[in-house]
Amino acid sequence: MEVSSSNQKTIERVVSQRALQMGSSFPCQICVVGFLCGVCIASLFIAALTSFGTFEFGRVSLSMGITPWNSSSNIISDPNTSIELKETERKQDYDNNSRQEQDGHRIALLYSAWSSMLRESSDVADEFLRSVGLSRSTLPNAPYLENCKLSSELNRRLDNQAKNESFPPWVSWKGALDTHPASSSNEQLKDFWHQETSKGSNPPWITGSDGENYPLTRKVQRDLWIHQHPMNCSDPSLRFLVADWETLPGFGIGAQFAGMCGLLAIAIREKRVLVTNYYNRADHEGCKGSSRSSWACYFFPETSQECRDRAFELMRSEDAWAKEIVTVKQNYTSKEIWAGRIPRRWGNPWSYLQPTTEINGSLITYHRKIDRRWWRAQALRYLMRYRTEYTCGLMNEARHTAFGKEAAEHVLASLGRDWPKV
């Protein structure tokens, strides 16, 4: 028994030493390290799979816990219903695009119809309307277009003496024009109509309140019209100033206006009737007949036709030239025309002007050219008192080009979608 016990201990010792030697060897160490690394990688892989599964399971559980299971969620998840919704949206988009296309066509149709009425003759316009299925009775009026023929006839009646009468209709339109303090300085008008007849009459081409116009505008405009439209153009005491518009190269329309305002001032001071003659900006095919090369192509003439004829008749008379019954622009110096004195028969109305000239941050209440500015405004307002039918047409075309399509859109919006069927 003792031998056996001793042998057993010897064997254990030998095995232990052998195991110790094997553990300390390099190949063994590599195997151990590899085994341990494999255990770690396997552990990490198992842990990752476990976490991912837990996350997916938790997400599904959370989603099912929040989203109620009802009929609406069931419809949305139904693929057939989703297709129906997309088809409905596509149909709505198609309807909207179709409606916009129809509206654009209607706007273009109305704009073209207005264009034909504006630029073509009556017969050509009617033919175009028939070709597009329209007529004058179904065509809405363009709100920005003026009836040029009607307005021209009305203005012509207001600018001439009525039949069997000595005065135009507007002389009976009374108003408080002679209440301004400056009116007390007016000189006696021997060559004008009787002051009592024209007293208080309102010239119809002046619109707005007195506060919206220059001081004494209505009175000055009335007096200018009376001066330029004498009762009897054949009166031997009547004198004339016949003048062409400036035609020198480099003279723009502003310079032409300034020169004619100076000539009108000379005519007022010398008690002459101003008669304008050649106007180069009207020398084109648009100005027809007697209005060719004349200011009367664009605006009503500055005086009556009787006085124009009388002035041109006197220009053929040597005696009229010798007695200076008729004069022309060449009778006056450039200084007299461009920087001469302005009429003072209305006092100093420019002193009532609101100052608008600013120098170094201050408004200047008076300067040496403020009187000339006031006079040029009055002279041009008289010369442009009425537009001719030709100028009215030009203004219609300009407005039509500027906002005709926009106006057509607004007009059609008020008519509804039945036009042009109705």
CSV table of C-alpha atoms in Angstrom, one decimal:
chain,number,residue,atom,x,y,z
A,1,MET,CA,0.0,0.0,0.0
A,2,GLU,CA,2.8,2.3,0.8
A,3,VAL,CA,4.5,1.5,-2.5
A,4,SER,CA,1.3,2.1,-4.4
A,5,SER,CA,0.9,5.4,-2.5
A,6,SER,CA,4.5,6.4,-3.3
A,7,ASN,CA,4.2,5.4,-6.9
A,8,GLN,CA,1.0,7.5,-7.3
A,9,LYS,CA,2.6,10.6,-5.9
A,10,THR,CA,5.6,10.1,-8.2
A,11,ILE,CA,3.3,9.8,-11.2
A,12,GLU,CA,1.4,13.0,-10.2
A,13,ARG,CA,4.7,14.8,-9.7
A,14,VAL,CA,5.9,13.8,-13.1
A,15,VAL,CA,2.6,14.7,-14.8
A,16,SER,CA,2.6,18.1,-13.1
A,17,GLN,CA,6.1,18.8,-14.2
A,18,ARG,CA,5.2,17.7,-17.7
A,19,ALA,CA,2.2,19.9,-17.7
A,20,LEU,CA,4.2,22.8,-16.4
A,21,GLN,CA,6.7,22.3,-19.2
A,22,MET,CA,4.0,22.1,-21.8
A,23,GLY,CA,2.3,25.3,-20.5
A,24,SER,CA,5.5,27.2,-20.7
A,25,SER,CA,6.2,26.2,-24.3
A,26,PHE,CA,5.4,28.7,-27.1
A,27,PRO,CA,3.1,26.6,-29.2
A,28,CYS,CA,1.0,26.0,-26.2
A,29,GLN,CA,0.8,29.7,-25.4
A,30,ILE,CA,-0.4,30.4,-28.9
A,31,CYS,CA,-3.2,27.8,-28.6
A,32,VAL,CA,-4.3,29.3,-25.3
A,33,VAL,CA,-4.4,32.8,-26.6
A,34,GLY,CA,-6.3,31.7,-29.8
A,35,PHE,CA,-8.8,29.8,-27.6
A,36,LEU,CA,-9.4,32.8,-25.4
A,37,CYS,CA,-9.8,35.2,-28.4
A,38,GLY,CA,-12.3,32.9,-30.0
A,39,VAL,CA,-14.3,32.8,-26.7
A,40,CYS,CA,-14.3,36.6,-26.6
A,41,ILE,CA,-15.4,37.0,-30.3
A,42,ALA,CA,-18.1,34.4,-29.8
A,43,SER,CA,-19.4,36.3,-26.7
A,44,LEU,CA,-19.5,39.6,-28.5
A,45,PHE,CA,-21.3,38.2,-31.5
A,46,ILE,CA,-23.9,36.5,-29.2
A,47,ALA,CA,-24.4,39.8,-27.3
A,48,ALA,CA,-24.9,41.8,-30.5
A,49,LEU,CA,-27.5,39.4,-31.8
A,50,THR,CA,-29.3,39.5,-28.5
A,51,SER,CA,-29.3,43.4,-28.4
A,52,PHE,CA,-30.6,43.7,-32.0
A,53,GLY,CA,-33.4,41.3,-31.4
A,54,THR,CA,-34.4,43.1,-28.3
A,55,PHE,CA,-34.4,46.4,-30.1
A,56,GLU,CA,-36.5,45.2,-33.0
A,57,PHE,CA,-38.9,43.5,-30.6
A,58,GLY,CA,-39.2,46.6,-28.5
A,59,ARG,CA,-39.8,48.8,-31.5
A,60,VAL,CA,-42.6,46.6,-32.7
A,61,SER,CA,-44.1,46.4,-29.3
A,62,LEU,CA,-43.9,50.2,-28.9
A,63,SER,CA,-45.4,50.8,-32.3
A,64,MET,CA,-48.2,48.5,-31.7
A,65,GLY,CA,-48.8,50.1,-28.3
A,66,ILE,CA,-49.0,53.7,-29.8
A,67,THR,CA,-50.9,53.2,-33.1
A,68,PRO,CA,-54.5,52.3,-32.6
A,69,TRP,CA,-56.0,49.6,-34.8
A,70,ASN,CA,-59.0,51.3,-36.3
A,71,SER,CA,-60.7,51.7,-39.7
A,72,SER,CA,-58.7,54.7,-40.8
A,73,SER,CA,-55.3,53.1,-40.3
A,74,ASN,CA,-56.6,50.1,-42.1
A,75,ILE,CA,-57.7,52.2,-45.1
A,76,ILE,CA,-54.3,54.0,-45.3
A,77,SER,CA,-52.5,50.8,-45.3
A,78,ASP,CA,-54.8,49.4,-48.0
A,79,PRO,CA,-52.8,49.6,-51.3
A,80,ASN,CA,-56.0,49.9,-53.4
A,81,THR,CA,-57.2,53.0,-51.4
A,82,SER,CA,-53.8,54.7,-51.9
A,83,ILE,CA,-54.0,54.2,-55.6
A,84,GLU,CA,-57.5,55.8,-55.6
A,85,LEU,CA,-56.2,58.8,-53.6
A,86,LYS,CA,-53.4,59.3,-56.1
A,87,GLU,CA,-55.8,59.1,-59.0
A,88,THR,CA,-58.1,61.7,-57.3
A,89,GLU,CA,-55.2,64.1,-56.8
A,90,ARG,CA,-54.0,63.6,-60.4
A,91,LYS,CA,-57.5,64.4,-61.7
A,92,GLN,CA,-57.7,67.6,-59.6
A,93,ASP,CA,-54.3,68.7,-60.9
A,94,TYR,CA,-55.5,68.0,-64.5
A,95,ASP,CA,-58.7,70.0,-63.9
A,96,ASN,CA,-56.8,72.9,-62.4
A,97,ASN,CA,-54.4,73.0,-65.4
A,98,SER,CA,-57.3,72.7,-67.8
A,99,ARG,CA,-59.1,75.6,-66.1
A,100,GLN,CA,-56.0,77.8,-66.2
A,101,GLU,CA,-55.5,77.0,-69.9
A,102,GLN,CA,-59.1,77.9,-70.6
A,103,ASP,CA,-58.8,81.1,-68.7
A,104,GLY,CA,-55.6,82.0,-70.6
A,105,HIS,CA,-57.4,81.4,-73.9
A,106,ARG,CA,-60.3,83.6,-72.9
A,107,ILE,CA,-58.0,86.4,-71.8
A,108,ALA,CA,-56.1,86.2,-75.1
A,109,LEU,CA,-59.4,86.2,-77.0
A,110,LEU,CA,-60.7,89.3,-75.2
A,111,TYR,CA,-57.4,91.1,-75.6
A,112,SER,CA,-57.3,90.4,-79.3
A,113,ALA,CA,-60.9,91.5,-79.7
A,114,TRP,CA,-60.1,94.8,-78.0
A,115,SER,CA,-57.0,95.2,-80.2
A,116,SER,CA,-59.1,94.8,-83.4
A,117,MET,CA,-61.6,97.4,-82.2
A,118,LEU,CA,-58.7,99.7,-81.3
A,119,ARG,CA,-56.5,99.6,-84.4
A,120,GLU,CA,-58.7,98.5,-87.3
A,121,SER,CA,-61.6,100.1,-89.2
A,122,SER,CA,-65.1,99.3,-88.1
A,123,ASP,CA,-65.7,96.8,-91.0
A,124,VAL,CA,-62.4,95.0,-90.4
A,125,ALA,CA,-63.1,94.8,-86.6
A,126,ASP,CA,-66.5,93.3,-87.2
A,127,GLU,CA,-65.1,90.7,-89.6
A,128,PHE,CA,-62.5,89.7,-87.0
A,129,LEU,CA,-65.2,89.4,-84.3
A,130,ARG,CA,-67.3,87.2,-86.5
A,131,SER,CA,-64.3,85.0,-87.3
A,132,VAL,CA,-63.8,84.3,-83.5
A,133,GLY,CA,-67.5,83.9,-82.8
A,134,LEU,CA,-68.0,87.2,-81.2
A,135,SER,CA,-70.1,90.4,-81.8
A,136,ARG,CA,-70.1,93.9,-80.6
A,137,SER,CA,-73.1,93.2,-78.4
A,138,THR,CA,-71.4,90.3,-76.6
A,139,LEU,CA,-68.0,92.1,-76.3
A,140,PRO,CA,-67.5,93.8,-72.9
A,141,ASN,CA,-66.1,97.3,-73.0
A,142,ALA,CA,-62.5,97.9,-72.1
A,143,PRO,CA,-62.5,100.1,-69.0
A,144,TYR,CA,-59.4,102.0,-70.0
A,145,LEU,CA,-60.4,102.9,-73.6
A,146,GLU,CA,-61.9,106.3,-74.4
A,147,ASN,CA,-64.5,106.8,-77.1
A,148,CYS,CA,-62.3,109.2,-79.1
A,149,LYS,CA,-64.8,110.1,-81.7
A,150,LEU,CA,-67.4,111.0,-79.1
A,151,SER,CA,-65.0,113.0,-76.9
A,152,SER,CA,-63.6,114.9,-79.9
A,153,GLU,CA,-67.1,115.9,-80.9
A,154,LEU,CA,-67.9,117.1,-77.4
A,155,ASN,CA,-64.7,119.0,-77.1
A,156,ARG,CA,-65.2,120.7,-80.4
A,157,ARG,CA,-68.6,121.9,-79.4
A,158,LEU,CA,-67.1,123.3,-76.1
A,159,ASP,CA,-64.3,125.0,-78.0
A,160,ASN,CA,-66.5,126.9,-80.5
A,161,GLN,CA,-69.2,129.4,-80.3
A,162,ALA,CA,-72.7,127.9,-80.3
A,163,LYS,CA,-74.9,128.5,-83.4
A,164,ASN,CA,-76.5,132.0,-83.4
A,165,GLU,CA,-74.6,132.8,-80.2
A,166,SER,CA,-71.4,134.6,-79.5
A,167,PHE,CA,-70.1,132.4,-76.8
A,168,PRO,CA,-69.4,128.8,-76.1
A,169,PRO,CA,-71.7,126.9,-73.8
A,170,TRP,CA,-69.3,126.9,-70.8
A,171,VAL,CA,-69.5,130.7,-70.3
A,172,SER,CA,-72.7,130.2,-68.4
A,173,TRP,CA,-71.0,127.9,-65.9
A,174,LYS,CA,-70.6,130.3,-63.0
A,175,GLY,CA,-67.9,130.1,-60.4
A,176,ALA,CA,-66.0,132.3,-58.0
A,177,LEU,CA,-62.9,133.0,-60.2
A,178,ASP,CA,-62.6,136.7,-59.6
A,179,THR,CA,-62.3,136.6,-55.9
A,180,HIS,CA,-58.5,136.3,-55.8
A,181,PRO,CA,-56.8,139.4,-54.5
A,182,ALA,CA,-54.5,139.5,-57.6
A,183,SER,CA,-57.6,140.0,-59.9
A,184,SER,CA,-57.8,143.6,-58.8
A,185,SER,CA,-54.7,144.4,-60.9
A,186,ASN,CA,-56.3,143.3,-64.2
A,187,GLU,CA,-56.3,146.0,-66.9
A,188,GLN,CA,-59.4,146.9,-68.9
A,189,LEU,CA,-59.8,144.3,-71.7
A,190,LYS,CA,-60.8,146.6,-74.7
A,191,ASP,CA,-60.2,143.9,-77.4
A,192,PHE,CA,-61.7,141.1,-75.4
A,193,TRP,CA,-65.3,140.1,-74.9
A,194,HIS,CA,-67.4,142.1,-72.5
A,195,GLN,CA,-66.0,141.2,-69.0
A,196,GLU,CA,-69.5,140.8,-67.5
A,197,THR,CA,-70.4,138.1,-70.0
A,198,SER,CA,-67.3,135.9,-69.2
A,199,LYS,CA,-67.1,136.8,-65.6
A,200,GLY,CA,-67.1,133.6,-63.4
A,201,SER,CA,-67.2,131.2,-66.4
A,202,ASN,CA,-65.3,127.9,-65.8
A,203,PRO,CA,-63.1,126.5,-68.6
A,204,PRO,CA,-64.1,122.8,-68.8
A,205,TRP,CA,-60.6,121.5,-69.6
A,206,ILE,CA,-59.4,122.3,-66.0
A,207,THR,CA,-60.3,119.5,-63.6
A,208,GLY,CA,-59.7,119.2,-59.9
A,209,SER,CA,-60.0,121.8,-57.1
A,210,ASP,CA,-58.3,125.1,-57.1
A,211,GLY,CA,-55.9,123.7,-54.5
A,212,GLU,CA,-54.8,121.0,-57.0
A,213,ASN,CA,-54.0,123.6,-59.7
A,214,TYR,CA,-51.6,126.5,-59.9
A,215,PRO,CA,-53.0,129.8,-58.4
A,216,LEU,CA,-55.5,131.5,-60.7
A,217,THR,CA,-55.4,128.7,-63.2
A,218,ARG,CA,-59.1,128.8,-64.1
A,219,LYS,CA,-59.1,132.5,-64.6
A,220,VAL,CA,-55.9,132.6,-66.6
A,221,GLN,CA,-57.2,129.7,-68.9
A,222,ARG,CA,-60.5,131.5,-69.4
A,223,ASP,CA,-58.7,134.8,-70.3
A,224,LEU,CA,-56.3,133.0,-72.7
A,225,TRP,CA,-59.2,131.4,-74.5
A,226,ILE,CA,-61.0,134.7,-74.9
A,227,HIS,CA,-57.9,136.4,-76.1
A,228,GLN,CA,-57.3,133.7,-78.7
A,229,HIS,CA,-60.9,133.6,-79.9
A,230,PRO,CA,-62.1,137.1,-80.7
A,231,MET,CA,-65.6,137.6,-81.7
A,232,ASN,CA,-64.8,139.1,-85.1
A,233,CYS,CA,-61.5,137.9,-86.7
A,234,SER,CA,-62.0,140.4,-89.5
A,235,ASP,CA,-61.9,143.4,-87.1
A,236,PRO,CA,-59.4,145.9,-88.7
A,237,SER,CA,-57.9,146.6,-85.3
A,238,LEU,CA,-57.1,143.0,-84.7
A,239,ARG,CA,-53.4,142.0,-85.0
A,240,PHE,CA,-51.6,138.7,-85.3
A,241,LEU,CA,-48.4,136.9,-84.6
A,242,VAL,CA,-47.7,134.0,-86.9
A,243,ALA,CA,-44.9,131.7,-85.8
A,244,ASP,CA,-43.4,128.3,-86.7
A,245,TRP,CA,-42.4,125.9,-84.0
A,246,GLU,CA,-38.6,125.6,-83.5
A,247,THR,CA,-37.0,123.3,-86.1
A,248,LEU,CA,-33.3,123.8,-85.5
A,249,PRO,CA,-31.3,120.5,-85.1
A,250,GLY,CA,-30.9,119.6,-81.4
A,251,PHE,CA,-34.1,121.3,-80.3
A,252,GLY,CA,-36.2,118.7,-78.5
A,253,ILE,CA,-39.9,119.0,-77.8
A,254,GLY,CA,-39.2,120.7,-74.5
A,255,ALA,CA,-37.3,123.5,-76.2
A,256,GLN,CA,-40.1,123.8,-78.7
A,257,PHE,CA,-42.6,124.2,-75.9
A,258,ALA,CA,-40.5,126.8,-74.1
A,259,GLY,CA,-40.1,128.8,-77.3
A,260,MET,CA,-43.8,128.8,-78.1
A,261,CYS,CA,-44.6,129.8,-74.5
A,262,GLY,CA,-42.4,132.8,-75.0
A,263,LEU,CA,-44.1,133.7,-78.2
A,264,LEU,CA,-47.5,133.4,-76.6
A,265,ALA,CA,-46.3,135.8,-73.8
A,266,ILE,CA,-45.3,138.3,-76.5
A,267,ALA,CA,-48.7,138.0,-78.2
A,268,ILE,CA,-50.5,138.6,-74.9
A,269,ARG,CA,-48.4,141.7,-74.1
A,270,GLU,CA,-48.8,143.2,-77.6
A,271,LYS,CA,-52.5,142.2,-77.8
A,272,ARG,CA,-51.9,140.0,-80.8
A,273,VAL,CA,-53.6,136.6,-81.6
A,274,LEU,CA,-51.0,133.9,-81.8
A,275,VAL,CA,-51.2,131.6,-84.8
A,276,THR,CA,-48.9,128.6,-84.9
A,277,ASN,CA,-47.8,127.4,-88.4
A,278,TYR,CA,-45.3,124.6,-89.3
A,279,TYR,CA,-44.7,121.9,-86.7
A,280,ASN,CA,-42.1,119.4,-87.8
A,281,ARG,CA,-43.2,116.6,-85.4
A,282,ALA,CA,-46.6,116.5,-87.1
A,283,ASP,CA,-45.0,116.1,-90.6
A,284,HIS,CA,-45.9,112.4,-91.1
A,285,GLU,CA,-48.6,110.2,-92.6
A,286,GLY,CA,-50.4,109.8,-89.3
A,287,CYS,CA,-51.5,113.4,-89.5
A,288,LYS,CA,-54.2,113.6,-92.2
A,289,GLY,CA,-55.4,116.5,-94.3
A,290,SER,CA,-55.0,120.0,-93.1
A,291,SER,CA,-53.6,118.8,-89.8
A,292,ARG,CA,-50.4,117.6,-91.5
A,293,SER,CA,-47.4,119.5,-90.2
A,294,SER,CA,-49.7,121.3,-87.8
A,295,TRP,CA,-50.1,121.5,-84.0
A,296,ALA,CA,-53.8,120.7,-84.7
A,297,CYS,CA,-52.8,117.1,-85.4
A,298,TYR,CA,-52.3,116.4,-81.7
A,299,PHE,CA,-54.3,119.1,-79.9
A,300,PHE,CA,-57.0,121.6,-80.7
A,301,PRO,CA,-55.7,124.7,-82.5
A,302,GLU,CA,-54.6,127.7,-80.5
A,303,THR,CA,-57.2,129.9,-82.2
A,304,SER,CA,-60.3,129.6,-84.4
A,305,GLN,CA,-60.1,128.7,-88.1
A,306,GLU,CA,-61.5,132.1,-89.0
A,307,CYS,CA,-58.6,133.8,-87.3
A,308,ARG,CA,-56.1,131.5,-88.9
A,309,ASP,CA,-57.4,132.2,-92.3
A,310,ARG,CA,-57.4,136.0,-91.6
A,311,ALA,CA,-53.8,135.9,-90.4
A,312,PHE,CA,-52.6,134.0,-93.5
A,313,GLU,CA,-54.5,136.5,-95.7
A,314,LEU,CA,-52.7,139.4,-94.0
A,315,MET,CA,-49.4,137.8,-94.6
A,316,ARG,CA,-49.9,138.3,-98.3
A,317,SER,CA,-50.5,142.0,-97.8
A,318,GLU,CA,-47.6,144.4,-97.9
A,319,ASP,CA,-49.6,147.1,-96.1
A,320,ALA,CA,-50.2,144.7,-93.2
A,321,TRP,CA,-46.4,144.0,-93.0
A,322,ALA,CA,-45.6,147.7,-93.1
A,323,LYS,CA,-48.1,148.6,-90.4
A,324,GLU,CA,-47.1,145.5,-88.3
A,325,ILE,CA,-50.6,144.2,-88.3
A,326,VAL,CA,-49.0,140.8,-88.7
A,327,THR,CA,-45.6,139.8,-87.3
A,328,VAL,CA,-43.6,136.6,-87.3
A,329,LYS,CA,-41.0,135.0,-85.1
A,330,GLN,CA,-38.1,136.7,-86.9
A,331,ASN,CA,-39.4,140.1,-85.7
A,332,TYR,CA,-38.3,139.3,-82.2
A,333,THR,CA,-34.9,138.5,-80.7
A,334,SER,CA,-34.0,135.2,-79.1
A,335,LYS,CA,-33.8,136.9,-75.7
A,336,GLU,CA,-37.3,138.3,-76.0
A,337,ILE,CA,-38.6,134.8,-76.9
A,338,TRP,CA,-36.7,132.7,-74.4
A,339,ALA,CA,-36.1,135.1,-71.5
A,340,GLY,CA,-38.5,137.9,-72.1
A,341,ARG,CA,-41.1,139.3,-69.7
A,342,ILE,CA,-44.2,137.3,-69.0
A,343,PRO,CA,-47.7,138.8,-68.9
A,344,ARG,CA,-48.3,140.7,-65.7
A,345,ARG,CA,-52.0,141.3,-66.1
A,346,TRP,CA,-52.9,138.7,-63.5
A,347,GLY,CA,-50.6,140.2,-60.8
A,348,ASN,CA,-48.1,137.9,-59.1
A,349,PRO,CA,-50.0,134.6,-58.6
A,350,TRP,CA,-46.7,132.6,-58.4
A,351,SER,CA,-46.1,134.2,-55.0
A,352,TYR,CA,-48.9,131.9,-53.7
A,353,LEU,CA,-47.1,128.8,-54.9
A,354,GLN,CA,-46.1,126.1,-52.4
A,355,PRO,CA,-42.3,126.1,-52.5
A,356,THR,CA,-40.8,123.0,-54.1
A,357,THR,CA,-37.2,124.1,-54.8
A,358,GLU,CA,-34.8,122.8,-52.2
A,359,ILE,CA,-31.3,124.1,-51.7
A,360,ASN,CA,-29.1,122.9,-48.9
A,361,GLY,CA,-32.0,121.3,-47.1
A,362,SER,CA,-34.2,124.4,-47.2
A,363,LEU,CA,-37.2,125.2,-49.4
A,364,ILE,CA,-36.8,128.4,-51.4
A,365,THR,CA,-40.0,130.4,-51.4
A,366,TYR,CA,-39.0,132.6,-54.2
A,367,HIS,CA,-36.4,132.7,-57.0
A,368,ARG,CA,-36.1,134.6,-60.2
A,369,LYS,CA,-37.5,131.9,-62.5
A,370,ILE,CA,-40.5,130.9,-60.5
A,371,ASP,CA,-42.7,133.4,-62.5
A,372,ARG,CA,-41.6,131.8,-65.8
A,373,ARG,CA,-42.3,128.4,-64.5
A,374,TRP,CA,-45.9,129.4,-63.6
A,375,TRP,CA,-46.4,131.1,-67.0
A,376,ARG,CA,-45.1,128.1,-69.0
A,377,ALA,CA,-47.4,125.8,-67.1
A,378,GLN,CA,-50.4,128.1,-68.0
A,379,ALA,CA,-49.4,128.4,-71.6
A,380,LEU,CA,-48.9,124.7,-72.2
A,381,ARG,CA,-52.2,123.9,-70.4
A,382,TYR,CA,-54.0,126.1,-72.8
A,383,LEU,CA,-52.2,124.8,-75.9
A,384,MET,CA,-53.0,121.2,-74.7
A,385,ARG,CA,-56.5,121.9,-73.5
A,386,TYR,CA,-58.2,119.3,-75.8
A,387,ARG,CA,-56.7,116.2,-77.4
A,388,THR,CA,-57.6,115.5,-81.0
A,389,GLU,CA,-59.1,112.2,-82.0
A,390,TYR,CA,-55.7,111.1,-83.3
A,391,THR,CA,-54.0,111.8,-80.0
A,392,CYS,CA,-56.8,110.1,-78.1
A,393,GLY,CA,-56.2,107.0,-80.3
A,394,LEU,CA,-52.5,107.1,-79.4
A,395,MET,CA,-53.3,107.3,-75.7
A,396,ASN,CA,-55.7,104.3,-76.1
A,397,GLU,CA,-53.0,102.3,-77.8
A,398,ALA,CA,-50.5,103.1,-75.1
A,399,ARG,CA,-52.9,102.1,-72.3
A,400,HIS,CA,-53.9,99.0,-74.2
A,401,THR,CA,-50.3,97.9,-74.5
A,402,ALA,CA,-49.5,98.7,-70.9
A,403,PHE,CA,-52.2,96.9,-69.0
A,404,GLY,CA,-54.7,95.6,-71.5
A,405,LYS,CA,-54.2,91.9,-70.6
A,406,GLU,CA,-54.5,92.7,-66.9
A,407,ALA,CA,-57.7,94.5,-67.5
A,408,ALA,CA,-59.0,91.6,-69.6
A,409,GLU,CA,-58.3,89.2,-66.7
A,410,HIS,CA,-60.3,91.4,-64.2
A,411,VAL,CA,-63.2,91.9,-66.6
A,412,LEU,CA,-63.5,88.2,-67.2
A,413,ALA,CA,-63.4,87.5,-63.5
A,414,SER,CA,-66.5,89.6,-63.1
A,415,LEU,CA,-68.3,88.0,-66.1
A,416,GLY,CA,-68.0,84.4,-64.9
A,417,ARG,CA,-67.1,81.4,-66.9
A,418,ASP,CA,-70.0,81.5,-69.4
A,419,TRP,CA,-68.3,84.2,-71.6
A,420,PRO,CA,-68.0,84.1,-74.6
A,421,LYS,CA,-70.8,81.5,-74.9
A,422,VAL,CA,-73.4,84.0,-73.6
